[in-house]
Tab-separated table of C-alpha atoms and ligand atoms in Angstrom:
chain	number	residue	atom	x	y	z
A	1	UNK	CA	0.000	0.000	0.000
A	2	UNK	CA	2.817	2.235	0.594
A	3	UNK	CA	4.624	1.841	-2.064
A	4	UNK	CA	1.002	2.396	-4.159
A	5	UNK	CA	0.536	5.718	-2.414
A	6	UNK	CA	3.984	6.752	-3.009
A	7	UNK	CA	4.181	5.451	-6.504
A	8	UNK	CA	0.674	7.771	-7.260
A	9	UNK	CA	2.337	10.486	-5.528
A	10	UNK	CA	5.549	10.528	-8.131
A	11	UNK	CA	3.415	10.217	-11.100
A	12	UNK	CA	0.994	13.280	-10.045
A	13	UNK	CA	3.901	15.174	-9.145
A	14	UNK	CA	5.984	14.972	-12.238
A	15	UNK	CA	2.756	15.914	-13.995
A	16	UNK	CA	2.265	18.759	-12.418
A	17	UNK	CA	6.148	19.411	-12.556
A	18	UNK	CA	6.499	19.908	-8.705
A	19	UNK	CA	9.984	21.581	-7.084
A	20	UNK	CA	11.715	18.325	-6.965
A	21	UNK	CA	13.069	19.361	-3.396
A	22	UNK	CA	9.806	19.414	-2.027
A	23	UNK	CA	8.548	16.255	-3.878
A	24	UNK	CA	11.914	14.635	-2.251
A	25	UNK	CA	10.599	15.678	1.531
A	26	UNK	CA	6.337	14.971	0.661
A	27	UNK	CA	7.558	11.357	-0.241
A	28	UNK	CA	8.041	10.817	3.487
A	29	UNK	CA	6.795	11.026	6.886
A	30	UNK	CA	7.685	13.530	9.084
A	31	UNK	CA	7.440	11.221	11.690
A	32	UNK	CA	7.200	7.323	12.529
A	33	UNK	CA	6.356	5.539	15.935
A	34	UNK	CA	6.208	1.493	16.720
A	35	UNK	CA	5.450	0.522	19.930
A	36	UNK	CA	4.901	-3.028	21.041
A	37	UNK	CA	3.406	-4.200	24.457
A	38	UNK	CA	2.076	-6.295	26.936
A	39	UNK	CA	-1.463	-6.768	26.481
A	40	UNK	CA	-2.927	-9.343	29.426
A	41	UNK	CA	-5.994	-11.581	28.332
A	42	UNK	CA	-9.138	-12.177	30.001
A	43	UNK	CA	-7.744	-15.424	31.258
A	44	UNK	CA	-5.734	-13.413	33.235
A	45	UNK	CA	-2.016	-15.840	32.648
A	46	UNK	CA	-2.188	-15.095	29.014
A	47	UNK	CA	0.067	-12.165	27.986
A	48	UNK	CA	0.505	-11.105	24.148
A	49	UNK	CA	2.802	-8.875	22.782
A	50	UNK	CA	0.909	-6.244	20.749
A	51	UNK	CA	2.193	-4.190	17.783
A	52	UNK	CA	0.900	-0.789	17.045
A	53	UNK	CA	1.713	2.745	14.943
A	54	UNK	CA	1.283	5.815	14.408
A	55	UNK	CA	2.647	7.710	11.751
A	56	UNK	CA	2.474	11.497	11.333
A	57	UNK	CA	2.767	12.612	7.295
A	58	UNK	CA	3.195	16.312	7.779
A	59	UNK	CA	2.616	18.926	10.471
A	60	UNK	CA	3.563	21.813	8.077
A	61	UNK	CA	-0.233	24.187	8.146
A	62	UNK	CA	-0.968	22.623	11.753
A	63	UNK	CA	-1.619	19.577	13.834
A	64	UNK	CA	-1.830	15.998	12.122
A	65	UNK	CA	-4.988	14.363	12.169
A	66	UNK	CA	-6.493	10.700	11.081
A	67	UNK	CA	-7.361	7.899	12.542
A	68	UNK	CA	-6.924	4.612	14.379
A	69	UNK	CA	-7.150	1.203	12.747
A	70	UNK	CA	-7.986	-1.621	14.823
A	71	UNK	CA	-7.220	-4.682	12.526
A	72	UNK	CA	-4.993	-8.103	12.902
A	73	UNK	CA	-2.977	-7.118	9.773
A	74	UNK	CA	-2.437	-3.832	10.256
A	75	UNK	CA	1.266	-2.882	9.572
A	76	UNK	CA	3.702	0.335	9.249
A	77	UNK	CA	3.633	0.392	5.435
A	78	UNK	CA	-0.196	0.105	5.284
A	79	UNK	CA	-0.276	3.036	8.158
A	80	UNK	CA	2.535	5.203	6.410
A	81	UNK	CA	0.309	5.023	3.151
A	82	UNK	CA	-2.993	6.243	5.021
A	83	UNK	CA	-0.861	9.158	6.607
A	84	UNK	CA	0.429	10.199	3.290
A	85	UNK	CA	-3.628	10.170	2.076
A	86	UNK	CA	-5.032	12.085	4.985
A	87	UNK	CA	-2.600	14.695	4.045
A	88	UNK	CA	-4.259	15.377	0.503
A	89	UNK	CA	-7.398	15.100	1.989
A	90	UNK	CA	-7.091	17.904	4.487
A	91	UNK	CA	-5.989	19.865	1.498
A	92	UNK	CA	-8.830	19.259	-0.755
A	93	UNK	CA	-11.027	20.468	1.608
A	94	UNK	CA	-8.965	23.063	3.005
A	95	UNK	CA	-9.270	22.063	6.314
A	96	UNK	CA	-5.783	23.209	8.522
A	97	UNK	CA	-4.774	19.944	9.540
A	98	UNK	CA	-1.593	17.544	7.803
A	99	UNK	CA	-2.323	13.861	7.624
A	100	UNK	CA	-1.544	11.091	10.418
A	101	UNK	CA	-3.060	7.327	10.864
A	102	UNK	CA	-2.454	4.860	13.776
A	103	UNK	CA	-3.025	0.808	13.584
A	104	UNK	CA	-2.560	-1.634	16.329
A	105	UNK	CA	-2.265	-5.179	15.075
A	106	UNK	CA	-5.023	-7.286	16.580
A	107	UNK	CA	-8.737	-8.491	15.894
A	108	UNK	CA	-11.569	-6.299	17.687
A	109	UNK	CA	-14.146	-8.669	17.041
A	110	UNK	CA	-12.635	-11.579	19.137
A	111	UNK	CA	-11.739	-9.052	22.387
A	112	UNK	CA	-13.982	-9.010	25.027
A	113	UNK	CA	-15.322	-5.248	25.848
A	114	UNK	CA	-12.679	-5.233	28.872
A	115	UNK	CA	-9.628	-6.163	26.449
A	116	UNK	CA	-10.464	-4.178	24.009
A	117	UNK	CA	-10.390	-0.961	26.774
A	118	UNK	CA	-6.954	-2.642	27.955
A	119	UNK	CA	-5.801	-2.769	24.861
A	120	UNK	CA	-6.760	0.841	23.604
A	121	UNK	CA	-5.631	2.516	27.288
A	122	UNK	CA	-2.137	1.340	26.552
A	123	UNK	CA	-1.789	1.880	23.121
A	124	UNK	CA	-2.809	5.291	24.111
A	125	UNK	CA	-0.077	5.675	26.933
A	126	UNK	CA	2.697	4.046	24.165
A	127	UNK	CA	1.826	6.678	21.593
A	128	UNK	CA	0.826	10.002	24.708
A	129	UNK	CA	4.134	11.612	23.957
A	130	UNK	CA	3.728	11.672	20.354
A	131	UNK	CA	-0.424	13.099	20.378
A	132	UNK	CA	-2.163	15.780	21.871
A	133	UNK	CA	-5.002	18.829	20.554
A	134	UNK	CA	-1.692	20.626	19.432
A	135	UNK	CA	0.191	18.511	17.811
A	136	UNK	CA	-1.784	14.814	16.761
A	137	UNK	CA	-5.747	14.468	17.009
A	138	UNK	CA	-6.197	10.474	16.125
A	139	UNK	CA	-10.336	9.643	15.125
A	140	UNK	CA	-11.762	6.346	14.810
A	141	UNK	CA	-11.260	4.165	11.942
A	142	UNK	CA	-11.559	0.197	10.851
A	143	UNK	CA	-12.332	-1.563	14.226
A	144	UNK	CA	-12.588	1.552	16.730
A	145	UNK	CA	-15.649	3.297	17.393
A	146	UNK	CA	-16.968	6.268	19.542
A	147	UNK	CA	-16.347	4.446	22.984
A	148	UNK	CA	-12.652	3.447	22.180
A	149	UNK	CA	-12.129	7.448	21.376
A	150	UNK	CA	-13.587	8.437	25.254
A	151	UNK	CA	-10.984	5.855	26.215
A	152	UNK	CA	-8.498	7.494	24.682
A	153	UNK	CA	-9.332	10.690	25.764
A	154	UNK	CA	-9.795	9.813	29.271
A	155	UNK	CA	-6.352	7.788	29.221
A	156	UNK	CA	-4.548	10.978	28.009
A	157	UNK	CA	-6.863	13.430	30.527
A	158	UNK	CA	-5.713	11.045	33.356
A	159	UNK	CA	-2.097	11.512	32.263
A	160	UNK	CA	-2.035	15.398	32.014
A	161	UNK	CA	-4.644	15.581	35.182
A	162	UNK	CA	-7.316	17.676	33.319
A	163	UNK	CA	-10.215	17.327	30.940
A	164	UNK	CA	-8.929	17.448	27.392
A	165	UNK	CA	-11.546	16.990	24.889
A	166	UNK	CA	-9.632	18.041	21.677
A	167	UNK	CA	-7.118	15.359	22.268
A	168	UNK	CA	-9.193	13.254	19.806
A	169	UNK	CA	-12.359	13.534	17.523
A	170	UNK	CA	-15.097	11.179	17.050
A	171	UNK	CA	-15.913	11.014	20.850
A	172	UNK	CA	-19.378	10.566	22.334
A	173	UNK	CA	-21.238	13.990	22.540
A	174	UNK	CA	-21.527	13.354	25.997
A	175	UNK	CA	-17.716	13.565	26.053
A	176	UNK	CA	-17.318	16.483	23.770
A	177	UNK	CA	-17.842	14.876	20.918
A	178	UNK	CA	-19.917	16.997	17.527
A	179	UNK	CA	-23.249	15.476	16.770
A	180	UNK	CA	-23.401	14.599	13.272
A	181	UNK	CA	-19.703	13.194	13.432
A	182	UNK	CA	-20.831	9.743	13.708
A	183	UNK	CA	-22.971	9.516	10.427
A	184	UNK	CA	-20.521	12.573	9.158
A	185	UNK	CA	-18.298	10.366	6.646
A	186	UNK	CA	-21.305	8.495	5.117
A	187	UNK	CA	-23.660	11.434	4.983
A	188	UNK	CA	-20.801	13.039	2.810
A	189	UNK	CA	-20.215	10.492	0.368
A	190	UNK	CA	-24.732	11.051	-0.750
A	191	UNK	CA	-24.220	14.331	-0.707
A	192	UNK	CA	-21.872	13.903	-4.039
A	193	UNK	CA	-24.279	11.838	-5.535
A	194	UNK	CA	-26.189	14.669	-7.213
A	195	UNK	CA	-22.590	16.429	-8.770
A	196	UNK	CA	-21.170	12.476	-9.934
A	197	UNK	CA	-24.682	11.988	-11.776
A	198	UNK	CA	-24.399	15.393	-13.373
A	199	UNK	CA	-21.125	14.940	-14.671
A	200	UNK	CA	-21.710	11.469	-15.634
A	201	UNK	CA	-24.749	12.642	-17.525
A	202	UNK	CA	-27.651	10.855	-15.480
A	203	UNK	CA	-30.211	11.939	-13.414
A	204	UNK	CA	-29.341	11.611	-9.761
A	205	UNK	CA	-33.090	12.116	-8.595
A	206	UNK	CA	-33.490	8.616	-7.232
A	207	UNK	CA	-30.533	6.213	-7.762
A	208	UNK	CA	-30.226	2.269	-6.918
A	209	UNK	CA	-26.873	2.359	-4.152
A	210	UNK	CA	-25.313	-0.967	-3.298
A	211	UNK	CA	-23.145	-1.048	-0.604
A	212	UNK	CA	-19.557	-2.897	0.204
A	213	UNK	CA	-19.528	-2.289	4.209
A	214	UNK	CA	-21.568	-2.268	6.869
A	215	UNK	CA	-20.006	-0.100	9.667
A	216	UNK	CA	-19.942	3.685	10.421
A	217	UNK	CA	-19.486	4.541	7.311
A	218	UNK	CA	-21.472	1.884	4.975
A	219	UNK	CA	-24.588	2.285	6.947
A	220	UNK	CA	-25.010	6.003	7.635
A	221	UNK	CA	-24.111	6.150	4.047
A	222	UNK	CA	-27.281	3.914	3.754
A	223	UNK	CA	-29.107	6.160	6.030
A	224	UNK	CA	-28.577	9.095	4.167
A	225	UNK	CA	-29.288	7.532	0.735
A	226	UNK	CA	-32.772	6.118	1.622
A	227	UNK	CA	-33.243	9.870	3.385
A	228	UNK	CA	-32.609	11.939	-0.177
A	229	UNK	CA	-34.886	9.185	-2.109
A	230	UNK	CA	-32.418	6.563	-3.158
A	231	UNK	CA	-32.911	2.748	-3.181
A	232	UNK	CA	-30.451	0.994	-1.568
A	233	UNK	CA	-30.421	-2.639	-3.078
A	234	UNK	CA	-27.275	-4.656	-1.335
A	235	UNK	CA	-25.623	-4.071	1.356
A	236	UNK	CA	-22.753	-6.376	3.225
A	237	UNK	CA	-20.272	-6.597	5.996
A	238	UNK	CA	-17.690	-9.639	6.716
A	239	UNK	CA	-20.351	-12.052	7.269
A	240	UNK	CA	-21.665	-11.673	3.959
A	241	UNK	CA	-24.399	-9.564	2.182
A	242	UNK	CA	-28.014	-9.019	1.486
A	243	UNK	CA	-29.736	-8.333	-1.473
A	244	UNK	CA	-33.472	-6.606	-1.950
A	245	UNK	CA	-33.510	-5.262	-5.191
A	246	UNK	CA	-37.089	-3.354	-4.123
A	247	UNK	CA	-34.753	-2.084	-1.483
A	248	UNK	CA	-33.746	-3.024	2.030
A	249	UNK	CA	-35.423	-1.395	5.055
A	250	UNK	CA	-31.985	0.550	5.754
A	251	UNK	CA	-33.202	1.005	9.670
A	252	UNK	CA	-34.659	-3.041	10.425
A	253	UNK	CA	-30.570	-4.341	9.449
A	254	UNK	CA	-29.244	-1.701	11.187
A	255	UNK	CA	-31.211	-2.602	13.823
A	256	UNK	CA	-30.395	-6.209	13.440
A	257	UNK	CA	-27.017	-5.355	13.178
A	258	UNK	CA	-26.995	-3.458	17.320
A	259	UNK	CA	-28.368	-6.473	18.167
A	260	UNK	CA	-26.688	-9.112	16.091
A	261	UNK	CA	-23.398	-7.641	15.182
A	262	UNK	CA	-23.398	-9.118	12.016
A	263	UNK	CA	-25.499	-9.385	8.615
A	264	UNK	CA	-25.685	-13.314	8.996
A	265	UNK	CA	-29.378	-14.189	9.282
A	266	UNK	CA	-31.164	-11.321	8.783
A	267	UNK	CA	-34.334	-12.332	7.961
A	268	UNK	CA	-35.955	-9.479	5.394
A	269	UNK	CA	-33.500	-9.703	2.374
A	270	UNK	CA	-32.067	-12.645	0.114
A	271	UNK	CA	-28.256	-13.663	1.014
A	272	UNK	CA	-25.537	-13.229	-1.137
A	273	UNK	CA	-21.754	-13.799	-0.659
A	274	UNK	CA	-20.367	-10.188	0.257
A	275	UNK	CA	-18.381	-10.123	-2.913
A	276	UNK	CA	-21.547	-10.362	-5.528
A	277	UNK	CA	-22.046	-6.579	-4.503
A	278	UNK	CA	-19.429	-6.011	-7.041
A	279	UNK	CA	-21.194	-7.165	-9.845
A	280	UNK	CA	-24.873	-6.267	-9.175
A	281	UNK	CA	-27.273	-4.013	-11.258
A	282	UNK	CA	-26.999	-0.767	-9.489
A	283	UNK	CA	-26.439	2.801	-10.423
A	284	UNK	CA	-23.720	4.042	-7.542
A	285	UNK	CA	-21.736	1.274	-5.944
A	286	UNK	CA	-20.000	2.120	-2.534
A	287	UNK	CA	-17.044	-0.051	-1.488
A	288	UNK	CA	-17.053	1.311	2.603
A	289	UNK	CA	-14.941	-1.706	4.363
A	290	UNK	CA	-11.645	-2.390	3.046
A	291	UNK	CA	-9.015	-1.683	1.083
A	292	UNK	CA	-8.127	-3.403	-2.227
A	293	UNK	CA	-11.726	-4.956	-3.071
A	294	UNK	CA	-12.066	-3.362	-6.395
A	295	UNK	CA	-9.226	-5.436	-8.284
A	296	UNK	CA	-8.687	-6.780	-11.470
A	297	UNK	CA	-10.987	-9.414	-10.796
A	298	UNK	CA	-13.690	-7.144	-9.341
A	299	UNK	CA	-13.203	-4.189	-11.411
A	300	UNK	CA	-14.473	-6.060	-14.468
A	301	UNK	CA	-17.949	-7.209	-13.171
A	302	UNK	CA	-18.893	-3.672	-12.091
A	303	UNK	CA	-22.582	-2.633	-13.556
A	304	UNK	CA	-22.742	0.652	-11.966
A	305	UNK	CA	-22.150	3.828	-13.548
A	306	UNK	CA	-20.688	5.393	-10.414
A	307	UNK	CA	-18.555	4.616	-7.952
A	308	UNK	CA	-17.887	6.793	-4.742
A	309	UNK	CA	-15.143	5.578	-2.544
A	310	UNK	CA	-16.289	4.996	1.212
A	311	UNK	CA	-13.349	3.089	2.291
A	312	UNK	CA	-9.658	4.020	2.154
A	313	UNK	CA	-7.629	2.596	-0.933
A	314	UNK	CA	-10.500	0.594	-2.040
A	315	UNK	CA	-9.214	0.617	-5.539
A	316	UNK	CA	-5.987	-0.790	-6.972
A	317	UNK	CA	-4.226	0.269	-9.568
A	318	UNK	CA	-5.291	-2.123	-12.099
A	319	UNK	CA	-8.675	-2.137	-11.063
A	320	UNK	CA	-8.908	1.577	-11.004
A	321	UNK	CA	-7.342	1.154	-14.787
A	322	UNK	CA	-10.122	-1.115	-15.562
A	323	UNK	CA	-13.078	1.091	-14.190
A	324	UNK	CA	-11.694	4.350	-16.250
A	325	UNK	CA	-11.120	2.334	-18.923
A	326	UNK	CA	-15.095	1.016	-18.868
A	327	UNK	CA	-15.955	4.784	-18.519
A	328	UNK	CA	-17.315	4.077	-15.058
A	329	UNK	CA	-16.844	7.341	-12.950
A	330	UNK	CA	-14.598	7.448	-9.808
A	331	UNK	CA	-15.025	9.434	-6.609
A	332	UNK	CA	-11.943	8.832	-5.248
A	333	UNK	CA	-11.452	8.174	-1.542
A	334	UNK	CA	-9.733	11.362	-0.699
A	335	UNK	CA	-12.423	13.752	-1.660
A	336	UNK	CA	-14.995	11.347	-1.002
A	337	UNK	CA	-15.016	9.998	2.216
A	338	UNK	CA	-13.360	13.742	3.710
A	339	UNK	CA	-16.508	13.807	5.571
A	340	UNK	CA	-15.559	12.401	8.484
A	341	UNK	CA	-12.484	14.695	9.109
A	342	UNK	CA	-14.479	17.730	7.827
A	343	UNK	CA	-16.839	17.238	11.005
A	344	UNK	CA	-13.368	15.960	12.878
A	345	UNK	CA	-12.187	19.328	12.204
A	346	UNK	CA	-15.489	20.788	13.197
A	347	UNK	CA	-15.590	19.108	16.555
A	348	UNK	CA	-12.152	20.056	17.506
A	349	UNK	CA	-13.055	23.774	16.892
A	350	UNK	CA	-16.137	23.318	19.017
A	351	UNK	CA	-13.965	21.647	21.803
A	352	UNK	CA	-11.146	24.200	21.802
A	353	UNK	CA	-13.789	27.173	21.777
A	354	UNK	CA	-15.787	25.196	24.316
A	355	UNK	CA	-18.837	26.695	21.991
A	356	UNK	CA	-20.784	23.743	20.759
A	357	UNK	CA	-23.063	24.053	17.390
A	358	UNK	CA	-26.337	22.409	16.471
A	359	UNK	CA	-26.548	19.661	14.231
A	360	UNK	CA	-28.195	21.904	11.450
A	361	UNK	CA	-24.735	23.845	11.615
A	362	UNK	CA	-23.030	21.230	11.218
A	363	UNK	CA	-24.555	19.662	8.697
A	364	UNK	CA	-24.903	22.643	6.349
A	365	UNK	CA	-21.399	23.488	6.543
A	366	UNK	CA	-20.259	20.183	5.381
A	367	UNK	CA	-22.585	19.917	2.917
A	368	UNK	CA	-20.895	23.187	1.691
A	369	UNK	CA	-17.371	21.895	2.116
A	370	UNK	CA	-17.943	18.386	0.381
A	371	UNK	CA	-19.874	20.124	-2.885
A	372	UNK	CA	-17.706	22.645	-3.114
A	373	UNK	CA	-14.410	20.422	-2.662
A	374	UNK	CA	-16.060	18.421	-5.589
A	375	UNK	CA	-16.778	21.240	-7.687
A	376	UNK	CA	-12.852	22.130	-7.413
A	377	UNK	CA	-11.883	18.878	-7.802
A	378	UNK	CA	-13.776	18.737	-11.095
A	379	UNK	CA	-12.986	22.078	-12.342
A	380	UNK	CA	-9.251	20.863	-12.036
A	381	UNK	CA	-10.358	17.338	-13.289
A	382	UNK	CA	-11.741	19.332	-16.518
A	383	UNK	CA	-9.222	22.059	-17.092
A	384	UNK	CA	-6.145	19.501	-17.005
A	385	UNK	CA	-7.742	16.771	-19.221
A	386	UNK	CA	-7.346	14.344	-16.624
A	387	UNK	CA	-9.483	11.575	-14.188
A	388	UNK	CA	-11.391	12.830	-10.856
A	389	UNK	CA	-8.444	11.012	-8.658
A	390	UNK	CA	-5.609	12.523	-10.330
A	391	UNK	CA	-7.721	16.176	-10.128
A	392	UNK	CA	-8.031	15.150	-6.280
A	393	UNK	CA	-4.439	14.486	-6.104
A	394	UNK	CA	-3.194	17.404	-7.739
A	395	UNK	CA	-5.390	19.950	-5.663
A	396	UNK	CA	-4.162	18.220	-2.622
A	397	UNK	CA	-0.645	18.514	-3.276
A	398	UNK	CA	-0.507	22.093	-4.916
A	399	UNK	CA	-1.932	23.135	-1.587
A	400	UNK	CA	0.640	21.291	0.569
A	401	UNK	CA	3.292	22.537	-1.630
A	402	UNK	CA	2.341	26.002	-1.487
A	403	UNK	CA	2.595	25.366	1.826
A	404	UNK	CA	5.733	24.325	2.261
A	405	UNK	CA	7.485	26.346	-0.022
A	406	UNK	CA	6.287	29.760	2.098
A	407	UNK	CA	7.452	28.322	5.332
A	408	UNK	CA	11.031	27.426	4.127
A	409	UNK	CA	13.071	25.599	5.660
A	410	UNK	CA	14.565	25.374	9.157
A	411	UNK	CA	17.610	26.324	9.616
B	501	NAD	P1	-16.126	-0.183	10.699
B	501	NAD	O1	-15.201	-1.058	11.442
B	501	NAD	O2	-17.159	0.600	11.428
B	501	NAD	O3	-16.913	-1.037	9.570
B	501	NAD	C1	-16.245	-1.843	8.650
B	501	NAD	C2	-17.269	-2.680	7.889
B	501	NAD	O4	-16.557	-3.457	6.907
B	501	NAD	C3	-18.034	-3.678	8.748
B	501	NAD	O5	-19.338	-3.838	8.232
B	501	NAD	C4	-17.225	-4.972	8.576
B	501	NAD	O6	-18.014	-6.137	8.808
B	501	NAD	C5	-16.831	-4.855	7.126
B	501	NAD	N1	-15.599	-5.598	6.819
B	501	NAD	C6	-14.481	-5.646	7.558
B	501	NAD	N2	-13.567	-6.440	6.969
B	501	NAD	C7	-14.140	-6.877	5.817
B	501	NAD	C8	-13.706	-7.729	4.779
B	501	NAD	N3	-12.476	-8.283	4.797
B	501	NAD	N4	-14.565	-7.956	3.741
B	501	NAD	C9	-15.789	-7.392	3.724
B	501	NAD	N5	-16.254	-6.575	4.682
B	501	NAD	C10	-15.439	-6.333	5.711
B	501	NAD	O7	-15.177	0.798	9.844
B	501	NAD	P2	-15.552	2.202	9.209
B	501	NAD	O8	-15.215	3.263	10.178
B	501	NAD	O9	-16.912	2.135	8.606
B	501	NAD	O10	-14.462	2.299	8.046
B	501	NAD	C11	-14.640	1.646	6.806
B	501	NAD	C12	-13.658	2.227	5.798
B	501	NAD	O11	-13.888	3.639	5.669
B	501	NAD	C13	-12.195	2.095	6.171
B	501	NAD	O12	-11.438	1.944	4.984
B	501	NAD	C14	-11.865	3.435	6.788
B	501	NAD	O13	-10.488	3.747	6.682
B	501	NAD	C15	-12.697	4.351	5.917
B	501	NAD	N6	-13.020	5.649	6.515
B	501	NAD	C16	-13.692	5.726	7.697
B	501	NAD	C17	-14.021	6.973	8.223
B	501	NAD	C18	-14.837	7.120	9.478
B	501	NAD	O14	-15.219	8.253	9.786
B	501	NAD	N7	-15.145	6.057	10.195
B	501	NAD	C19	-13.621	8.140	7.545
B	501	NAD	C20	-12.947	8.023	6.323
B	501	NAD	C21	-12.658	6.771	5.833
């Protein structure tokens, strides 16, 4: 993944003939931590040693920001890449922050709730010296939630002896945290649907949406699509997925899922293997779980006309070759799914001016920072002859650039 991110970086840069001095230091993080430690089991004589990251791109306009993977093959390269792509994302919608991402190797879903607070309080103490509202705001990601950020937050409170909210976004509200910033990141990725259909020349009145992902993001994107009059025919998680082509009652599987953690027997839909979202008749297809799903296997049996990236690095290179190359039209993760840090950066204002909005505010300013972050995108996308994730890419790095090259450098 790394190497994928780094290898898109050098080809957008030498198109846009970037001061090679400053592509030299972009290629790289600023800033690298692995930790390991002790993590102690339920059955209390079983001690693992635990691997975890976090990896700050660049604090040149202000603190880092991104999130924390929870997954059992999480690794440095994989964390280094998402860094590097939180970075550009910032940029493209202008919001102050440079790009960071933390993982810690191991599987949520087979920690009890007490292990998984273990685990998260001492990741938190490995990484304290190297985060903080200043300097690195981590958010939740693949396998953290809202509760794992409060225990986060209280970990690092407890250290410094005070309350300190900003420390980390994606909180409970209770805690500090913005409303809206839970469905924040799939909310965003509808609210492009109306600008993808108009440059892709259909109407985006009432769309059929199948979705790769059932987690924060997949199913407040499903939310939000059955709430602006789209069907929403498939949806799956890691269980598997379920198909309604009539549409599925968005709020009975996400209630099934609170109670049932998993898509695996719900009873309203027909059953599909997760994968056959790939290929179904749909207008808009979401990938919102994991990277690398849209491959050259995939990328070939894809029906819809759209596809808006949800999850982080969903598409590889060949299979992003293979969707241009079908004419099928790509929201690229890093304007898509911005979202989530848009409202990220919205809660940390609200927690450093200890001023709280409503969630009207909050959700008419990122509707105004996602369309507009599109319509820049595009404009870019149209005026250099080129496809929506090189446009993305290009805005995000002239920005950084710009950046950089104003500040100097030290000494
Ligand atoms: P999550 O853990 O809440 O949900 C992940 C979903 O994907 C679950 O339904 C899970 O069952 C499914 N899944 C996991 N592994 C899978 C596999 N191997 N095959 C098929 N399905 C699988 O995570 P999330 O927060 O919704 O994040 C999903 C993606 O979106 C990630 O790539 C993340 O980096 C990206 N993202 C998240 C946010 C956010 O605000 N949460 C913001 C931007 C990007």
């Amino acid at each position: 993944m790394y190497h994928d991110a780094v290898g898109q970086f050098d080809r957008v840069a030498s198109l846009m003939g970037l001061d090679k001095n400053v592509a030299d230091r972009l290629r790289v993080p600023q800033r690298s931590t692995v930790v390991s430690f002790p993590f102690r089991h339920d059955t209390y004589n079983e001690v693992e040693t635990i691997f975890g990251y976090r990896v700050q791109h660049l604090n040149t306009m202000g603190p880092t920001k991104g999130g924390i993977r929870f997954a059992p093959d999480v690794d440095l390269g994989e964390v280094t890449a998402l860094a590097m792509l939180m970075t550009w994302k910032c940029a493209i919608v202008g919001v102050p922050f440079g790009g960071a991402k933390g993982g810690v190797r191991i599987d949520p879903m087979q920690l009890s709730r007490a292990e998984l607070q273990r685990v998260t309080r001492r990741y938190t103490m490995e990484i304290i010296n190297v985060i903080g509202p200043e300097t690195d705001i981590p958010a939740p990601d693949l396998g953290t939630n809202e509760q794992v950020m409060a225990w986060l937050m209280d970990t690092y409170s407890q250290h410094v002896g005070h309350a300190v909210p900003a420390v980390v976004t994606g909180k409970p509200p209770a805690l500090g945290g913005s409303v809206a910033r839970r469905e924040a990141t799939g909310r965003g990725l509808i609210f492009l649907i109306p600008q993808a259909a108009n440059a892709t020349g259909i109407d985006g009145s009432s769309l059929r949406i199948a979705i790769h992902g059932f987690g924060n993001v997949g199913m407040f994107a499903a939310v939000a699509a059955e709430q602006a009059g789209h069907k929403v025919i498939a949806v799956s998680d890691i269980s598997g997925g379920i198909y309604n082509p009539d549409g599925i009652d968005v709020s009975s599987a996400s209630k099934w899922i609170q109670e049932h953690r998993f898509l695996e027997g719900y009873p309203e839909a027909d059953h599909i293997p997760g994968n056959d979202i790939f290929g179904l008749e749909c207008d808009v297809l979401i990938p919102a779980a994991v990277q690398g799903v849209l491959n050259a296997d995939t990328a070939k049996d894809v029906k819809a006309k759209i596809v808006i990236e949800g999850a982080n690095n969903p598409t590889t290179i060949e299979g992003d070759e293979i969707l241009r190359e079908r004419g099928i039209f790509i929201v690229p993760d890093i304007l898509a799914n911005a979202g989530g840090v848009t409202v990220s950066y919205f809660e940390w204002v609200q927690d450093v001016q200890k001023y709280f909005w409503t969630e009207n505010e909050v959700v008419a300013r990122l509707r105004e920072i996602m369309t507009r972050a599109f319509d820049d995108v595009y404009s870019v996308a149209i005026s250099e002859n080129v496809d929506m994730r090189t446009a993305a890419l290009i805005k995000g790095i002239r920005r950084v650039a710009d950046a950089k090259l104003v500040r100097g450098v030290f000494p």
